XYZ file of C-alpha atoms in Angstrom:
240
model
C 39.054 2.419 -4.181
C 41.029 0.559 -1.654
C 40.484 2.910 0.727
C 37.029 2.060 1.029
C 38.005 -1.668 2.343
C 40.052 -0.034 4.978
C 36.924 2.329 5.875
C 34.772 -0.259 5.808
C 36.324 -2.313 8.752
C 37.484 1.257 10.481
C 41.026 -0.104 12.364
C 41.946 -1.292 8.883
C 42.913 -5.152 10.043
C 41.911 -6.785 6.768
C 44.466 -7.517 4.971
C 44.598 -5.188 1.298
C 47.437 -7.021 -0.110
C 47.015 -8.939 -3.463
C 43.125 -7.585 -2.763
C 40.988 -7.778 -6.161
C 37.360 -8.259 -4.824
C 36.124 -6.724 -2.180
C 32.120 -7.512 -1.971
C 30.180 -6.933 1.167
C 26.222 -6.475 1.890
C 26.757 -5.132 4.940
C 28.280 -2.444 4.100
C 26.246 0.566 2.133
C 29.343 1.632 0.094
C 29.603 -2.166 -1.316
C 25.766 -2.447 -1.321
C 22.532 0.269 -0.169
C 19.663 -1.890 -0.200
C 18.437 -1.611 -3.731
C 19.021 -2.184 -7.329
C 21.294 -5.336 -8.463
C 24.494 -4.181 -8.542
C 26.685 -5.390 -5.629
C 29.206 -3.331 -5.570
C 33.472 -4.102 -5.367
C 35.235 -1.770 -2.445
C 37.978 -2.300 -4.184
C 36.580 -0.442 -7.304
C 37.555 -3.336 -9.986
C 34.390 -5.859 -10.529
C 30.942 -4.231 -9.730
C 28.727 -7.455 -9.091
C 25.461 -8.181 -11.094
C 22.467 -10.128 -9.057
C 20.587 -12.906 -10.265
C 17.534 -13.014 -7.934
C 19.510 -12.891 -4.420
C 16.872 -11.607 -1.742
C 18.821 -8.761 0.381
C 18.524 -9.248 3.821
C 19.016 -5.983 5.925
C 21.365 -7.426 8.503
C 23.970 -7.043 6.159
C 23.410 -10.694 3.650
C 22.051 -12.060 0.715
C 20.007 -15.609 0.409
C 20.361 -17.807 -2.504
C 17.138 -20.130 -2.935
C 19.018 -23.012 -3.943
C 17.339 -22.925 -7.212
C 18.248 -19.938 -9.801
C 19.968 -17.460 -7.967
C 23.644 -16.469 -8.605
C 25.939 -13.606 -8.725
C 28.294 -12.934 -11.986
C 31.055 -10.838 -11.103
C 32.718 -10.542 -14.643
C 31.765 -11.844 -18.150
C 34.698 -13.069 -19.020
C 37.676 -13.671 -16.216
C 40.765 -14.762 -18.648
C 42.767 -11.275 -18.228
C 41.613 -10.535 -14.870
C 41.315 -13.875 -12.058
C 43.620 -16.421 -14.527
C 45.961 -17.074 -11.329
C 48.098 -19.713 -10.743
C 48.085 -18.445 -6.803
C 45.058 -17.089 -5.048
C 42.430 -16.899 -1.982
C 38.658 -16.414 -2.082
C 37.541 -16.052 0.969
C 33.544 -16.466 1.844
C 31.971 -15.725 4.767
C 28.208 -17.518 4.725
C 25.929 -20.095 6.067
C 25.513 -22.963 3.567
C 21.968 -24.779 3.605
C 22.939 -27.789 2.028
C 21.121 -28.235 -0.657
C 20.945 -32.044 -1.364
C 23.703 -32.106 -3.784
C 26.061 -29.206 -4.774
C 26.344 -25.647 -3.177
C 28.455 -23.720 -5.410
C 30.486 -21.008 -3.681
C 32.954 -19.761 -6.785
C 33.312 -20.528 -10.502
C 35.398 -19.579 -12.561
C 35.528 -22.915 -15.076
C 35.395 -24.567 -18.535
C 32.681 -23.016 -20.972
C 30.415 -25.928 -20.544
C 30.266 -29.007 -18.321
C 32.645 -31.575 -20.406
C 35.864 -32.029 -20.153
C 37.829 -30.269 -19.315
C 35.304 -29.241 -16.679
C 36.849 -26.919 -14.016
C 39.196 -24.092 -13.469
C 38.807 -22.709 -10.448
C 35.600 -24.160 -8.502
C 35.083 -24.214 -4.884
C 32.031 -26.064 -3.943
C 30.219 -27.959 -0.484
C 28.667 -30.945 -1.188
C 26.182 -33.188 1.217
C 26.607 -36.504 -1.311
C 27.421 -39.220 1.616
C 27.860 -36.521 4.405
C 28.622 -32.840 4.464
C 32.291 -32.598 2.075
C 34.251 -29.805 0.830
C 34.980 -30.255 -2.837
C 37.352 -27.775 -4.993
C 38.342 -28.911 -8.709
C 41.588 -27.033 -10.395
C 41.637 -27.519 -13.485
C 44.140 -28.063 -16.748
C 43.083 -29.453 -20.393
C 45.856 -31.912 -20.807
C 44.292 -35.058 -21.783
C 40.372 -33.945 -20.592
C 41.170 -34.273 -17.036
C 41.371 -32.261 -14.164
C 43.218 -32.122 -10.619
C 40.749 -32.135 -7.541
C 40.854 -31.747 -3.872
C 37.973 -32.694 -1.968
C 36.677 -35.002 0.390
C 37.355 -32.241 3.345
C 35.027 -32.108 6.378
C 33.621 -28.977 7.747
C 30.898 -27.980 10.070
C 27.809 -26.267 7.829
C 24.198 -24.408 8.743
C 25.916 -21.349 10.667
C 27.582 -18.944 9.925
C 31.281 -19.396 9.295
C 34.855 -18.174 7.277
C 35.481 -20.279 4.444
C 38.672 -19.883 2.510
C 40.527 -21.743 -0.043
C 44.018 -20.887 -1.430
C 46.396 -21.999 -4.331
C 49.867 -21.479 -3.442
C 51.873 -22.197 -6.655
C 55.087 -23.880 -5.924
C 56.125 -24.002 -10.164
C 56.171 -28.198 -10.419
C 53.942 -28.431 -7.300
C 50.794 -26.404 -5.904
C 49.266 -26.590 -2.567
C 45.409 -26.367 -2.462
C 44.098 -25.366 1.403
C 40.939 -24.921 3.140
C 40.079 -23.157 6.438
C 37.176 -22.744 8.349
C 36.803 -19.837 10.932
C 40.826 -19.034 10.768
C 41.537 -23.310 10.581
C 43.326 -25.119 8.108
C 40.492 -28.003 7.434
C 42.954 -30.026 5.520
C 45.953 -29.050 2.758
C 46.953 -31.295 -0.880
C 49.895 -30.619 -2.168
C 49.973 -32.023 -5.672
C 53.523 -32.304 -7.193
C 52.410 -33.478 -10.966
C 50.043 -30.291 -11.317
C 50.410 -28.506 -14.319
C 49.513 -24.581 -14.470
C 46.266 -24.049 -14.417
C 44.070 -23.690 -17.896
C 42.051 -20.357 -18.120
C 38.868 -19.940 -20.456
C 36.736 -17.177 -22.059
C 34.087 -17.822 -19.624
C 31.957 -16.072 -16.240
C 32.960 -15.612 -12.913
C 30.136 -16.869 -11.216
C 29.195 -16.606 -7.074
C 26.557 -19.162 -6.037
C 26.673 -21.315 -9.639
C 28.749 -23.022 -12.155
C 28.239 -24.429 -15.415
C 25.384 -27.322 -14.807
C 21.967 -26.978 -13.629
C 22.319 -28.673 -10.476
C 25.020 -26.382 -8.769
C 23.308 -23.678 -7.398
C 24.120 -22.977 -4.231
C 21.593 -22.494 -1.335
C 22.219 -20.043 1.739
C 23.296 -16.765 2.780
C 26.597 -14.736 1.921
C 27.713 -11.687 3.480
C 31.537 -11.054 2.042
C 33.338 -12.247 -0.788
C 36.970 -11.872 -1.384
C 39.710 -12.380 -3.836
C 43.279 -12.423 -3.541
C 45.779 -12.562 -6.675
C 47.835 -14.695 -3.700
C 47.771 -17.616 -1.760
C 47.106 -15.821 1.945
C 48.749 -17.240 4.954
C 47.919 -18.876 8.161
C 48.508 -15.844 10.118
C 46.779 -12.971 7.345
C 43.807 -15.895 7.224
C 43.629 -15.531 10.989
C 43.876 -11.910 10.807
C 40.639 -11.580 8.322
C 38.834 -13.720 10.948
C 39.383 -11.865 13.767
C 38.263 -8.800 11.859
C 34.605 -10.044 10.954
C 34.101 -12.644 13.965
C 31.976 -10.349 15.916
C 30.335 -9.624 13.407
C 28.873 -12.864 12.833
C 28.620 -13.976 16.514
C 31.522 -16.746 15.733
């Protein structure tokens, strides 16, 4: 339940509003140390590991290679927003190409590609790369090109606020906007009959490489100061 995000923190300072997905290893309630089930405190998507190695400080490492998380089979009914936050806290290895945080895309990799995709990248530096997707004509809207500061661990959040004719895509690091689109030609965003996905997407070359502690979803685009807020309730935590 609910509940057990509020527990889980004690003071109850993350923000439950909009909450969907509510996955964290460091806490026994969300996982106990065995089995492959990593489990939602919010009581919605129970988590199924793909070779992550459990780490008793409270993570999970991804090899880079074949490891990945599936949260649902099939997300159409249940993450198709047109507004939302996922919110990661990690430490990306970069992984000479693509480190796949969240997917939630197309059923293959063709056009139309991506839904919702939130990726790093080290291609010609260390980048931030996010796709949102719609089918109209193959192509797909994308927001990327954003700088931030890998190897350590760190907040990263990305949010959709939905603005009808217009949507703003954000990122933050550690409670900081990192750099904001706003995109007045984007068209809702398609939804397919495809996986939820945390540390892959749909091509062999996207899995992503490093540790993850939390994962969040919001069915709403957070704001600066409820961003903030979440930081300042794990920071400790994670010696940031």
């Amino acid at each position: 339940s609910t509940n057990k995000v509020w527990d889980m923190i004690g003071s109850g300072q993350i923000v439950t509003k909009g909450l969907k997905l509510s996955l964290d290893a460091g806490d026994k309630n969300s996982y106990d140390g065995s089995g492959n089930t990593w489990y939602d405190l919010c009581g919605n998507y129970n988590t199924t590991n793909y070779g992550a190695t459990f780490n008793s400080d409270g993570y999970f490492v991804l090899d880079g290679t074949n490891d990945y998380f599936q949260v649902i089979a099939d997300g159409s009914s249940d993450f198709n927003k047109q507004a939302f936050t996922v919110e990661f806290w990690c430490n990306v290895d970069p992984n000479n190409g693509y480190d796949v945080l969240w997917s939630y895309d197309y059923t293959s990799h063709s056009a139309p590609y991506y839904a919702q995709h939130f990726r790093a990248t080290d291609t010609d530096g260390i980048l931030f790369k996010l796709y949102g997707g719609t089918n109209k004509d193959g192509t797909f809207q994308s927001h990327e090109d954003v700088q931030y500061t890998p190897s350590k661990w760190t907040q990263l959040i990305w949010t959709i606020s939905d603005g009808g004719s217009s949507k703003t895509s954000t990122f933050y690091q550690d409670g900081v906007s990192i750099g904001a689109q706003t995109t007045t030609s984007w068209n809702n965003i398609t939804y397919y009959s495809q996986e939820v996905w945390i540390g892959k997407a749909n091509f062999s070359t996207s899995f992503y490489k490093g540790s993850i502690a939390i994962v969040k979803f919001y069915d709403r685009a957070l704001s600066v100061k409820e961003i903030d807020q979440n930081f300042n309730a794990q920071r400790t935590r994670f010696g940031v």
